Amino acid sequence: MLAEPTASLRSVRDPRVPGPRGEYAPDAGPGRPYWARLLPLLTALACVTRLPSLCRPLWSPDEGYLAVQARMLAHGGTLYDTVVDRKPPLVPWLYEGAFALFGDGSLLPLKVLAVLAQLLTAVLLVSVARRRWGDGAGRTAGVLYLLISIGLNPEDAQAAAFEVFMLPCTAAAMWCADRRRWGAAGAAVACAFLAKQTGGAVLLPVGWLLWKGGAPRRDVLRLAAGLGGPVLAAALLTSPSGFLFWTVTGSGAYASFTGSELHVLGRGLVNSAILAAACAGILPPVVRVLRIARTGAGELWLWLAASVAAVLLGFHFFGHYYLQLMPPLALLGAAALQILPRERTVRAILVSGGACAVFLAWGLLAPRPELAHATRLAETVRAHTGPEDRVLFWGMHPEAYWLADRTPASRFLTAGLLTNYSGGRNGPQVGEKYAVAGAWPVFRRELRAAPPALVIDDSRGKPFAPHRVPALHRILTADYEPVLWVEGAVVWGRVER
């Protein structure tokens, strides 16, 4: 089947179970029968589990934000200047490159890249597990990972966004560290950080493996050079001060827990429960075995702990944050199952497969009312503006710019950067004074220099509604008037003086 037992049930009672790299030869080459049989299975699983992503034009505001950024960059925009977000540059560059090669009218190339990213993550996990515990454990790790990889709300699991492209970098960092390739491990950590800041959490288990090996000075220097080189290059290719501000120092208010405690804690509990359901085949053997037996998995537990800390960072608990937990969970599951009887592995695969089928059906069948709403707004804007007109969507759905094929009137693509509203934050820290530092003078200057033909107020009663944002309210009442209402959104047209 998927895994051969490497120890009898007596191993559960015996603390001297196999440790890492002790009994098994290094990985066979990709041309050997092992990979020739396994790669088609993993490829099929990666494609099937990502099917829902192909059924919608986009899945989340993050995809929309990235698509709009890529268009702005292609038309001469500058990252961290006229194109801004609180994220590192790697994924915006990836979108920009895909648009340059395949056109910017579809996200299909990015969705295909997301499938490849998940497949690469699974292959790296197979290699790590196989090196440590044998062929069966490798197969189990790869299959388990792909089965649980969609175990969240489809909006979080199916989007071709930051975390999906971060995961193969984190897995590559552990793969390289396991083989003492410290320069490459540092570069992989850097790529994970440049995909999303929390990807840098994998540096903790990588550093642990370096310390366990004695941390020779040359290896420490290799790791530091591998880590620092790509990050420094990214800063120089953009703007060092802008890079530092937008990726590190400019998000203090965004990370605050104040005022939304119950809301974000509720979200965190719900997403934790969803992930636990997806991992129902993995968690029992992990809890049963790894608490009583040594498996040489200390760095894997540290990887999981660092990933949990990354999920907690910022106190938002969005579902897509939990994707970072899945690679270490899959490896820990493989570590536990390799010392249990074969039937436990079969049971874990079947339970994980059943959960995967539920999440797959959820992704294929669940309605997407917010996407439908953004699409109708985009159709309205296209009908009342020309291709050269600039528009402003005042809301939290930047995908409307991409769907409407209209140029944003501002570098600030959501109301979040100008009010600190994010993810339903409904506490007192929403308003002009909680905006990104220096944002409002720039925003007002942009609107004066090139006034948008339409302003679409898509706040729909949320705390960033224009009547609660005096600066925007003054602009609207002075130069615009309501002309249309679309499902709760108000379309303001410019008044000719």
CSV table of C-alpha atoms in Angstrom, one decimal:
chain,number,residue,atom,x,y,z
A,1,MET,CA,0.0,0.0,0.0
A,2,LEU,CA,1.5,3.4,1.0
A,3,ALA,CA,3.8,2.5,3.8
A,4,GLU,CA,5.7,-0.6,5.0
A,5,PRO,CA,6.1,-1.1,8.7
A,6,THR,CA,9.6,-0.4,9.9
A,7,ALA,CA,9.1,-1.6,13.4
A,8,SER,CA,6.6,-3.9,15.2
A,9,LEU,CA,4.1,-2.6,17.7
A,10,ARG,CA,6.6,-3.4,20.4
A,11,SER,CA,8.5,-0.3,19.2
A,12,VAL,CA,5.8,1.9,20.8
A,13,ARG,CA,6.9,0.6,24.2
A,14,ASP,CA,10.5,0.7,23.3
A,15,PRO,CA,12.2,4.2,23.4
A,16,ARG,CA,15.0,3.0,21.2
A,17,VAL,CA,13.1,3.4,17.9
A,18,PRO,CA,15.0,4.4,14.8
A,19,GLY,CA,16.4,7.8,14.8
A,20,PRO,CA,17.1,10.0,11.8
A,21,ARG,CA,19.4,8.8,9.0
A,22,GLY,CA,20.5,5.8,11.0
A,23,GLU,CA,19.4,2.9,9.0
A,24,TYR,CA,18.5,4.1,5.5
A,25,ALA,CA,20.6,5.0,2.5
A,26,PRO,CA,20.4,8.4,1.0
A,27,ASP,CA,17.6,9.1,-1.5
A,28,ALA,CA,17.8,7.2,-4.7
A,29,GLY,CA,18.0,9.2,-7.9
A,30,PRO,CA,14.8,10.4,-9.6
A,31,GLY,CA,15.2,7.8,-12.3
A,32,ARG,CA,14.9,4.9,-9.9
A,33,PRO,CA,11.6,2.9,-9.6
A,34,TYR,CA,10.7,4.6,-6.3
A,35,TRP,CA,10.2,8.0,-7.8
A,36,ALA,CA,9.0,6.7,-11.1
A,37,ARG,CA,6.0,5.1,-9.2
A,38,LEU,CA,5.5,7.8,-6.6
A,39,LEU,CA,5.7,11.0,-8.7
A,40,PRO,CA,2.6,10.2,-10.9
A,41,LEU,CA,0.6,9.5,-7.7
A,42,LEU,CA,1.6,12.8,-6.1
A,43,THR,CA,1.1,14.8,-9.3
A,44,ALA,CA,-2.5,13.4,-9.6
A,45,LEU,CA,-3.2,14.2,-6.0
A,46,ALA,CA,-1.9,17.7,-6.3
A,47,CYS,CA,-4.0,18.3,-9.4
A,48,VAL,CA,-7.2,16.8,-7.9
A,49,THR,CA,-6.9,18.6,-4.6
A,50,ARG,CA,-6.4,22.0,-6.5
A,51,LEU,CA,-9.4,21.4,-8.8
A,52,PRO,CA,-11.6,24.0,-7.1
A,53,SER,CA,-9.0,26.7,-7.7
A,54,LEU,CA,-9.5,26.3,-11.4
A,55,CYS,CA,-13.3,26.7,-11.2
A,56,ARG,CA,-13.3,30.4,-10.2
A,57,PRO,CA,-11.6,33.4,-11.7
A,58,LEU,CA,-10.1,34.1,-8.2
A,59,TRP,CA,-10.6,32.9,-4.7
A,60,SER,CA,-9.6,35.7,-2.3
A,61,PRO,CA,-8.9,39.4,-2.0
A,62,ASP,CA,-5.2,38.5,-1.7
A,63,GLU,CA,-5.2,37.1,-5.3
A,64,GLY,CA,-7.0,40.3,-6.4
A,65,TYR,CA,-4.5,42.5,-4.7
A,66,LEU,CA,-1.6,40.7,-6.3
A,67,ALA,CA,-3.2,40.8,-9.7
A,68,VAL,CA,-3.8,44.6,-9.5
A,69,GLN,CA,-0.3,45.1,-8.2
A,70,ALA,CA,1.2,43.1,-11.1
A,71,ARG,CA,-0.7,45.3,-13.6
A,72,MET,CA,0.5,48.4,-11.9
A,73,LEU,CA,4.1,47.2,-12.0
A,74,ALA,CA,3.8,46.3,-15.6
A,75,HIS,CA,2.6,49.8,-16.4
A,76,GLY,CA,5.6,51.5,-14.7
A,77,GLY,CA,4.7,51.3,-11.1
A,78,THR,CA,7.4,51.0,-8.4
A,79,LEU,CA,7.1,48.5,-5.6
A,80,TYR,CA,7.0,50.1,-2.1
A,81,ASP,CA,6.5,53.5,-3.7
A,82,THR,CA,3.6,53.8,-6.2
A,83,VAL,CA,2.7,50.1,-5.6
A,84,VAL,CA,2.4,49.2,-1.9
A,85,ASP,CA,1.4,46.4,0.4
A,86,ARG,CA,2.6,45.0,3.7
A,87,LYS,CA,4.1,42.0,2.0
A,88,PRO,CA,7.6,41.1,0.7
A,89,PRO,CA,8.2,41.3,-3.1
A,90,LEU,CA,8.6,37.7,-4.2
A,91,VAL,CA,4.9,36.8,-4.9
A,92,PRO,CA,4.1,40.2,-6.6
A,93,TRP,CA,7.1,39.6,-8.9
A,94,LEU,CA,5.9,36.1,-9.6
A,95,TYR,CA,2.5,37.5,-10.6
A,96,GLU,CA,4.2,40.2,-12.7
A,97,GLY,CA,6.3,37.7,-14.5
A,98,ALA,CA,3.3,35.4,-15.2
A,99,PHE,CA,1.3,38.3,-16.6
A,100,ALA,CA,4.2,39.3,-18.8
A,101,LEU,CA,4.4,35.8,-20.3
A,102,PHE,CA,0.7,34.8,-20.5
A,103,GLY,CA,-1.2,38.1,-20.3
A,104,ASP,CA,-3.0,39.6,-17.4
A,105,GLY,CA,-6.6,38.6,-18.2
A,106,SER,CA,-6.5,35.3,-16.3
A,107,LEU,CA,-5.0,33.8,-13.1
A,108,LEU,CA,-4.8,30.3,-14.6
A,109,PRO,CA,-1.0,30.4,-15.0
A,110,LEU,CA,-0.7,31.3,-11.3
A,111,LYS,CA,-3.1,28.5,-10.4
A,112,VAL,CA,-1.0,26.1,-12.3
A,113,LEU,CA,2.1,27.4,-10.4
A,114,ALA,CA,0.3,26.9,-7.2
A,115,VAL,CA,-0.3,23.2,-8.1
A,116,LEU,CA,3.4,22.9,-8.8
A,117,ALA,CA,4.3,24.6,-5.5
A,118,GLN,CA,2.2,22.1,-3.6
A,119,LEU,CA,3.7,19.2,-5.6
A,120,LEU,CA,7.2,20.4,-4.9
A,121,THR,CA,6.4,20.8,-1.2
A,122,ALA,CA,5.2,17.2,-1.1
A,123,VAL,CA,8.2,15.9,-3.0
A,124,LEU,CA,10.6,17.6,-0.5
A,125,LEU,CA,8.7,16.2,2.4
A,126,VAL,CA,8.9,12.7,0.9
A,127,SER,CA,12.6,13.1,0.5
A,128,VAL,CA,13.1,14.2,4.2
A,129,ALA,CA,10.9,11.4,5.6
A,130,ARG,CA,12.5,8.8,3.3
A,131,ARG,CA,16.0,9.8,4.4
A,132,ARG,CA,15.0,9.5,8.0
A,133,TRP,CA,12.6,6.5,8.2
A,134,GLY,CA,12.6,4.7,4.9
A,135,ASP,CA,10.6,4.4,1.7
A,136,GLY,CA,7.2,3.8,3.3
A,137,ALA,CA,7.5,6.8,5.5
A,138,GLY,CA,8.4,8.9,2.5
A,139,ARG,CA,5.3,7.8,0.6
A,140,THR,CA,3.1,8.4,3.6
A,141,ALA,CA,4.5,11.9,4.2
A,142,GLY,CA,3.9,13.0,0.7
A,143,VAL,CA,0.4,11.6,0.4
A,144,LEU,CA,-0.7,12.8,3.8
A,145,TYR,CA,0.5,16.3,3.0
A,146,LEU,CA,-1.4,16.6,-0.2
A,147,LEU,CA,-4.6,15.2,1.4
A,148,ILE,CA,-4.5,17.7,4.3
A,149,SER,CA,-3.3,20.6,2.1
A,150,ILE,CA,-6.8,21.8,1.3
A,151,GLY,CA,-8.1,21.3,4.9
A,152,LEU,CA,-9.3,24.9,5.4
A,153,ASN,CA,-12.0,27.2,4.1
A,154,PRO,CA,-11.6,27.0,0.3
A,155,GLU,CA,-11.0,30.7,0.2
A,156,ASP,CA,-7.9,30.1,2.3
A,157,ALA,CA,-6.7,26.8,0.9
A,158,GLN,CA,-7.4,27.3,-2.8
A,159,ALA,CA,-6.1,30.8,-3.4
A,160,ALA,CA,-2.8,31.1,-5.3
A,161,ALA,CA,-1.5,33.6,-2.8
A,162,PHE,CA,1.4,34.2,-0.5
A,163,GLU,CA,1.4,31.1,1.8
A,164,VAL,CA,1.1,28.5,-1.0
A,165,PHE,CA,4.3,29.9,-2.6
A,166,MET,CA,6.0,30.1,0.7
A,167,LEU,CA,5.5,26.5,1.6
A,168,PRO,CA,8.0,24.9,-0.8
A,169,CYS,CA,10.6,27.4,0.4
A,170,THR,CA,10.1,26.3,4.0
A,171,ALA,CA,10.3,22.6,3.0
A,172,ALA,CA,13.4,23.3,1.0
A,173,ALA,CA,15.1,25.0,4.0
A,174,MET,CA,14.5,21.8,6.1
A,175,TRP,CA,15.6,19.5,3.2
A,176,CYS,CA,18.9,21.5,2.8
A,177,ALA,CA,19.5,21.7,6.6
A,178,ASP,CA,18.9,18.0,6.9
A,179,ARG,CA,21.8,17.5,4.4
A,180,ARG,CA,24.0,20.1,6.0
A,181,ARG,CA,23.9,22.4,2.9
A,182,TRP,CA,23.8,25.5,5.0
A,183,GLY,CA,24.2,28.1,2.2
A,184,ALA,CA,21.3,26.6,0.3
A,185,ALA,CA,19.3,26.3,3.6
A,186,GLY,CA,19.9,30.0,4.3
A,187,ALA,CA,18.8,30.9,0.7
A,188,ALA,CA,15.6,28.8,1.1
A,189,VAL,CA,14.8,30.6,4.4
A,190,ALA,CA,15.3,33.9,2.7
A,191,CYS,CA,12.9,32.9,-0.1
A,192,ALA,CA,10.3,31.8,2.4
A,193,PHE,CA,10.7,35.2,4.1
A,194,LEU,CA,10.5,37.0,0.8
A,195,ALA,CA,7.3,35.2,0.0
A,196,LYS,CA,5.8,36.1,3.3
A,197,GLN,CA,7.4,37.4,6.5
A,198,THR,CA,6.2,34.5,8.7
A,199,GLY,CA,8.1,32.1,6.4
A,200,GLY,CA,11.2,33.2,8.2
A,201,ALA,CA,10.0,31.1,11.2
A,202,VAL,CA,11.7,28.1,9.6
A,203,LEU,CA,15.0,29.6,10.5
A,204,LEU,CA,14.5,28.3,14.1
A,205,PRO,CA,14.5,24.6,13.2
A,206,VAL,CA,17.2,25.2,10.6
A,207,GLY,CA,19.3,26.9,13.3
A,208,TRP,CA,18.6,24.0,15.7
A,209,LEU,CA,20.0,21.5,13.2
A,210,LEU,CA,23.0,23.7,12.7
A,211,TRP,CA,23.6,23.8,16.5
A,212,LYS,CA,23.2,20.1,16.8
A,213,GLY,CA,25.9,19.6,14.3
A,214,GLY,CA,28.3,21.7,16.3
A,215,ALA,CA,27.8,25.0,14.5
A,216,PRO,CA,31.2,25.3,12.9
A,217,ARG,CA,32.0,28.9,12.1
A,218,ARG,CA,32.2,28.3,8.4
A,219,ASP,CA,28.7,26.7,8.4
A,220,VAL,CA,27.3,29.6,10.4
A,221,LEU,CA,28.8,32.0,7.9
A,222,ARG,CA,27.3,30.0,5.0
A,223,LEU,CA,23.9,30.1,6.5
A,224,ALA,CA,24.1,33.8,7.2
A,225,ALA,CA,25.3,34.5,3.7
A,226,GLY,CA,22.6,32.4,2.1
A,227,LEU,CA,20.0,34.2,4.2
A,228,GLY,CA,21.3,37.7,3.9
A,229,GLY,CA,22.1,37.8,0.2
A,230,PRO,CA,18.6,37.4,-1.3
A,231,VAL,CA,17.0,39.7,1.3
A,232,LEU,CA,19.6,42.4,0.7
A,233,ALA,CA,19.2,42.0,-3.1
A,234,ALA,CA,15.4,42.3,-2.8
A,235,ALA,CA,15.8,45.5,-0.7
A,236,LEU,CA,18.2,47.0,-3.3
A,237,LEU,CA,16.0,46.0,-6.2
A,238,THR,CA,13.1,47.9,-4.7
A,239,SER,CA,13.9,50.6,-2.1
A,240,PRO,CA,15.8,49.8,1.1
A,241,SER,CA,13.8,52.2,3.2
A,242,GLY,CA,10.5,51.3,1.5
A,243,PHE,CA,11.3,47.6,1.8
A,244,LEU,CA,12.1,47.9,5.5
A,245,PHE,CA,9.0,50.0,6.2
A,246,TRP,CA,6.4,48.0,4.3
A,247,THR,CA,7.7,44.5,5.3
A,248,VAL,CA,8.8,45.1,8.9
A,249,THR,CA,8.3,48.4,10.7
A,250,GLY,CA,5.1,49.8,9.2
A,251,SER,CA,2.6,47.3,10.6
A,252,GLY,CA,2.4,48.1,14.3
A,253,ALA,CA,-1.3,49.1,14.3
A,254,TYR,CA,-2.2,46.2,12.0
A,255,ALA,CA,-0.7,43.7,14.5
A,256,SER,CA,-2.6,45.1,17.5
A,257,PHE,CA,-4.9,42.9,19.4
A,258,THR,CA,-6.8,45.8,21.0
A,259,GLY,CA,-10.5,46.1,20.5
A,260,SER,CA,-11.2,43.0,18.5
A,261,GLU,CA,-10.4,40.3,21.0
A,262,LEU,CA,-13.5,38.2,20.9
A,263,HIS,CA,-13.8,38.5,17.1
A,264,VAL,CA,-10.3,37.3,16.3
A,265,LEU,CA,-10.3,34.7,19.0
A,266,GLY,CA,-13.5,33.2,17.6
A,267,ARG,CA,-11.9,33.1,14.2
A,268,GLY,CA,-8.8,31.4,15.6
A,269,LEU,CA,-10.9,28.7,17.3
A,270,VAL,CA,-13.0,28.1,14.2
A,271,ASN,CA,-10.0,27.8,11.9
A,272,SER,CA,-8.2,25.6,14.4
A,273,ALA,CA,-11.2,23.3,14.6
A,274,ILE,CA,-11.3,23.1,10.8
A,275,LEU,CA,-7.6,22.2,10.5
A,276,ALA,CA,-8.0,19.6,13.3
A,277,ALA,CA,-10.9,18.0,11.3
A,278,ALA,CA,-8.7,17.9,8.2
A,279,CYS,CA,-5.8,16.3,10.2
A,280,ALA,CA,-8.1,13.8,12.0
A,281,GLY,CA,-6.0,10.9,10.4
A,282,ILE,CA,-2.7,12.4,11.6
A,283,LEU,CA,-3.3,13.7,15.1
A,284,PRO,CA,-4.2,10.5,16.9
A,285,PRO,CA,-1.0,8.6,16.0
A,286,VAL,CA,1.1,11.7,16.7
A,287,VAL,CA,-0.4,12.2,20.1
A,288,ARG,CA,-0.2,8.4,20.9
A,289,VAL,CA,3.3,7.7,19.7
A,290,LEU,CA,5.5,10.8,19.7
A,291,ARG,CA,4.8,11.6,23.3
A,292,ILE,CA,6.3,8.3,24.5
A,293,ALA,CA,8.9,7.4,21.9
A,294,ARG,CA,12.0,9.1,20.5
A,295,THR,CA,11.9,9.3,16.8
A,296,GLY,CA,14.6,11.9,16.2
A,297,ALA,CA,11.9,14.4,15.4
A,298,GLY,CA,12.9,17.2,17.8
A,299,GLU,CA,13.5,19.7,15.0
A,300,LEU,CA,10.2,18.8,13.5
A,301,TRP,CA,8.4,19.7,16.7
A,302,LEU,CA,10.4,22.9,16.7
A,303,TRP,CA,9.3,23.6,13.2
A,304,LEU,CA,5.7,23.1,14.2
A,305,ALA,CA,6.1,25.3,17.3
A,306,ALA,CA,7.8,28.1,15.2
A,307,SER,CA,4.9,27.8,12.7
A,308,VAL,CA,2.3,28.0,15.5
A,309,ALA,CA,4.1,31.2,16.7
A,310,ALA,CA,3.9,32.5,13.1
A,311,VAL,CA,0.1,31.9,13.0
A,312,LEU,CA,-0.3,33.8,16.3
A,313,LEU,CA,1.9,36.7,15.2
A,314,GLY,CA,-0.3,39.7,14.5
A,315,PHE,CA,-3.4,38.3,16.3
A,316,HIS,CA,-5.5,37.9,13.2
A,317,PHE,CA,-5.8,34.1,12.8
A,318,PHE,CA,-6.8,34.1,9.2
A,319,GLY,CA,-7.3,30.7,7.8
A,320,HIS,CA,-4.6,30.9,5.2
A,321,TYR,CA,-2.1,31.5,8.0
A,322,TYR,CA,-2.7,27.9,9.1
A,323,LEU,CA,-1.3,26.5,5.8
A,324,GLN,CA,2.2,26.9,7.4
A,325,LEU,CA,1.4,24.2,9.9
A,326,MET,CA,0.7,21.5,7.4
A,327,PRO,CA,4.3,20.5,6.3
A,328,PRO,CA,5.6,19.8,9.8
A,329,LEU,CA,2.3,18.1,10.7
A,330,ALA,CA,2.6,15.7,7.7
A,331,LEU,CA,6.2,14.8,8.7
A,332,LEU,CA,5.3,14.3,12.3
A,333,GLY,CA,2.4,12.0,11.2
A,334,ALA,CA,4.9,10.0,9.0
A,335,ALA,CA,7.3,9.8,12.0
A,336,ALA,CA,4.5,8.4,14.2
A,337,LEU,CA,3.1,6.0,11.7
A,338,GLN,CA,6.4,4.4,10.7
A,339,ILE,CA,6.7,2.7,14.1
A,340,LEU,CA,3.0,1.6,14.3
A,341,PRO,CA,1.5,-1.4,12.5
A,342,ARG,CA,0.7,-1.1,8.8
A,343,GLU,CA,-3.0,-1.0,9.4
A,344,ARG,CA,-2.6,2.3,11.3
A,345,THR,CA,-1.0,3.9,8.3
A,346,VAL,CA,-3.9,2.6,6.1
A,347,ARG,CA,-6.4,4.0,8.5
A,348,ALA,CA,-4.7,7.4,8.6
A,349,ILE,CA,-4.7,7.6,4.8
A,350,LEU,CA,-8.3,6.6,4.6
A,351,VAL,CA,-9.4,9.1,7.3
A,352,SER,CA,-7.4,11.9,5.7
A,353,GLY,CA,-8.7,10.9,2.2
A,354,GLY,CA,-12.3,11.1,3.5
A,355,ALA,CA,-11.7,14.5,5.1
A,356,CYS,CA,-10.0,15.7,1.8
A,357,ALA,CA,-13.1,14.6,-0.1
A,358,VAL,CA,-15.3,16.8,2.1
A,359,PHE,CA,-13.1,19.8,1.7
A,360,LEU,CA,-12.9,19.1,-2.1
A,361,ALA,CA,-16.7,19.1,-2.3
A,362,TRP,CA,-16.8,22.3,-0.2
A,363,GLY,CA,-14.5,24.0,-2.7
A,364,LEU,CA,-16.4,22.8,-5.7
A,365,LEU,CA,-20.0,23.4,-4.5
A,366,ALA,CA,-19.9,26.3,-2.0
A,367,PRO,CA,-21.3,29.7,-3.3
A,368,ARG,CA,-19.0,32.7,-3.4
A,369,PRO,CA,-21.3,35.7,-2.7
A,370,GLU,CA,-18.5,38.2,-2.3
A,371,LEU,CA,-17.0,37.3,-5.6
A,372,ALA,CA,-20.4,37.6,-7.2
A,373,HIS,CA,-20.8,41.0,-5.6
A,374,ALA,CA,-17.4,42.2,-6.7
A,375,THR,CA,-18.1,41.0,-10.2
A,376,ARG,CA,-21.4,43.0,-10.4
A,377,LEU,CA,-19.6,46.1,-9.1
A,378,ALA,CA,-16.9,45.6,-11.8
A,379,GLU,CA,-19.6,45.2,-14.5
A,380,THR,CA,-21.2,48.4,-13.4
A,381,VAL,CA,-17.9,50.3,-13.4
A,382,ARG,CA,-17.1,49.0,-16.9
A,383,ALA,CA,-20.5,50.1,-18.2
A,384,HIS,CA,-20.1,53.7,-16.9
A,385,THR,CA,-16.4,54.4,-17.5
A,386,GLY,CA,-13.9,54.2,-20.4
A,387,PRO,CA,-10.7,52.1,-20.5
A,388,GLU,CA,-8.6,55.2,-19.6
A,389,ASP,CA,-10.7,56.3,-16.6
A,390,ARG,CA,-9.3,55.9,-13.1
A,391,VAL,CA,-11.7,54.7,-10.4
A,392,LEU,CA,-11.6,54.3,-6.6
A,393,PHE,CA,-13.1,51.3,-4.9
A,394,TRP,CA,-13.5,52.2,-1.2
A,395,GLY,CA,-13.7,48.7,0.4
A,396,MET,CA,-11.8,45.5,1.1
A,397,HIS,CA,-12.0,43.8,-2.3
A,398,PRO,CA,-9.2,45.0,-4.6
A,399,GLU,CA,-10.1,42.3,-7.1
A,400,ALA,CA,-12.8,44.6,-8.3
A,401,TYR,CA,-10.1,46.7,-10.1
A,402,TRP,CA,-8.8,43.6,-11.9
A,403,LEU,CA,-12.3,42.4,-12.8
A,404,ALA,CA,-13.3,45.9,-14.1
A,405,ASP,CA,-10.0,46.3,-15.9
A,406,ARG,CA,-9.7,49.9,-14.6
A,407,THR,CA,-6.7,51.7,-13.2
A,408,PRO,CA,-6.8,52.4,-9.5
A,409,ALA,CA,-6.9,56.1,-8.6
A,410,SER,CA,-4.5,55.5,-5.7
A,411,ARG,CA,-1.7,53.2,-4.6
A,412,PHE,CA,-3.8,52.2,-1.6
A,413,LEU,CA,-5.9,49.5,-3.0
A,414,THR,CA,-8.1,48.9,0.0
A,415,ALA,CA,-9.6,50.9,2.8
A,416,GLY,CA,-7.5,48.8,5.2
A,417,LEU,CA,-4.3,50.7,4.6
A,418,LEU,CA,-6.0,54.0,5.2
A,419,THR,CA,-8.1,53.0,8.2
A,420,ASN,CA,-6.5,49.9,9.8
A,421,TYR,CA,-9.7,47.9,9.1
A,422,SER,CA,-8.7,44.4,8.3
A,423,GLY,CA,-10.4,41.1,8.5
A,424,GLY,CA,-13.4,42.4,10.2
A,425,ARG,CA,-11.6,44.4,12.9
A,426,ASN,CA,-14.4,46.1,14.6
A,427,GLY,CA,-12.8,47.7,17.6
A,428,PRO,CA,-11.8,51.2,18.3
A,429,GLN,CA,-8.6,51.2,16.3
A,430,VAL,CA,-10.3,51.9,13.0
A,431,GLY,CA,-10.1,55.3,11.4
A,432,GLU,CA,-7.8,57.9,9.8
A,433,LYS,CA,-5.4,58.2,12.7
A,434,TYR,CA,-4.7,54.4,12.6
A,435,ALA,CA,-3.8,54.5,8.9
A,436,VAL,CA,-0.3,53.5,7.7
A,437,ALA,CA,2.0,56.4,8.6
A,438,GLY,CA,1.9,59.2,6.0
A,439,ALA,CA,-0.8,57.5,3.9
A,440,TRP,CA,-3.5,60.3,4.0
A,441,PRO,CA,-1.4,63.1,2.6
A,442,VAL,CA,-0.3,60.9,-0.2
A,443,PHE,CA,-3.9,59.7,-0.8
A,444,ARG,CA,-5.3,63.3,-1.0
A,445,ARG,CA,-2.5,64.3,-3.3
A,446,GLU,CA,-3.2,61.4,-5.7
A,447,LEU,CA,-6.9,62.3,-5.8
A,448,ARG,CA,-6.2,66.0,-6.5
A,449,ALA,CA,-3.7,65.2,-9.2
A,450,ALA,CA,-6.0,62.7,-11.1
A,451,PRO,CA,-9.5,62.7,-9.7
A,452,PRO,CA,-11.3,59.3,-10.2
A,453,ALA,CA,-14.2,59.2,-12.6
A,454,LEU,CA,-16.1,57.1,-10.1
A,455,VAL,CA,-15.8,56.4,-6.4
A,456,ILE,CA,-17.5,53.2,-5.3
A,457,ASP,CA,-18.3,53.1,-1.6
A,458,ASP,CA,-18.4,49.4,-0.9
A,459,SER,CA,-18.2,49.8,2.9
A,460,ARG,CA,-21.8,48.5,3.4
A,461,GLY,CA,-22.1,49.7,7.0
A,462,LYS,CA,-18.6,48.7,8.1
A,463,PRO,CA,-16.5,50.8,10.4
A,464,PHE,CA,-14.6,52.5,7.5
A,465,ALA,CA,-17.8,53.9,6.0
A,466,PRO,CA,-17.1,57.4,4.5
A,467,HIS,CA,-19.3,59.2,7.1
A,468,ARG,CA,-16.8,57.9,9.7
A,469,VAL,CA,-13.8,59.0,7.7
A,470,PRO,CA,-14.0,62.8,7.6
A,471,ALA,CA,-11.2,63.4,5.0
A,472,LEU,CA,-12.9,61.1,2.5
A,473,HIS,CA,-16.4,62.4,3.4
A,474,ARG,CA,-15.2,65.9,2.6
A,475,ILE,CA,-13.9,64.9,-0.8
A,476,LEU,CA,-17.1,63.0,-1.7
A,477,THR,CA,-19.5,65.8,-0.7
A,478,ALA,CA,-17.4,68.5,-2.4
A,479,ASP,CA,-16.8,66.9,-5.8
A,480,TYR,CA,-19.1,63.9,-6.2
A,481,GLU,CA,-22.7,62.9,-5.9
A,482,PRO,CA,-24.4,59.5,-5.6
A,483,VAL,CA,-25.6,58.2,-9.0
A,484,LEU,CA,-26.1,54.4,-8.5
A,485,TRP,CA,-26.7,51.9,-5.8
A,486,VAL,CA,-25.5,48.3,-6.3
A,487,GLU,CA,-26.3,45.7,-3.6
A,488,GLY,CA,-25.6,48.1,-0.8
A,489,ALA,CA,-22.6,49.8,-2.5
A,490,VAL,CA,-22.9,53.5,-3.5
A,491,VAL,CA,-21.5,54.7,-6.8
A,492,TRP,CA,-20.4,58.3,-6.6
A,493,GLY,CA,-20.0,60.2,-9.9
A,494,ARG,CA,-17.9,63.3,-10.3
A,495,VAL,CA,-19.8,66.6,-10.5
A,496,GLU,CA,-18.7,68.8,-13.3
A,497,ARG,CA,-18.1,72.4,-12.1
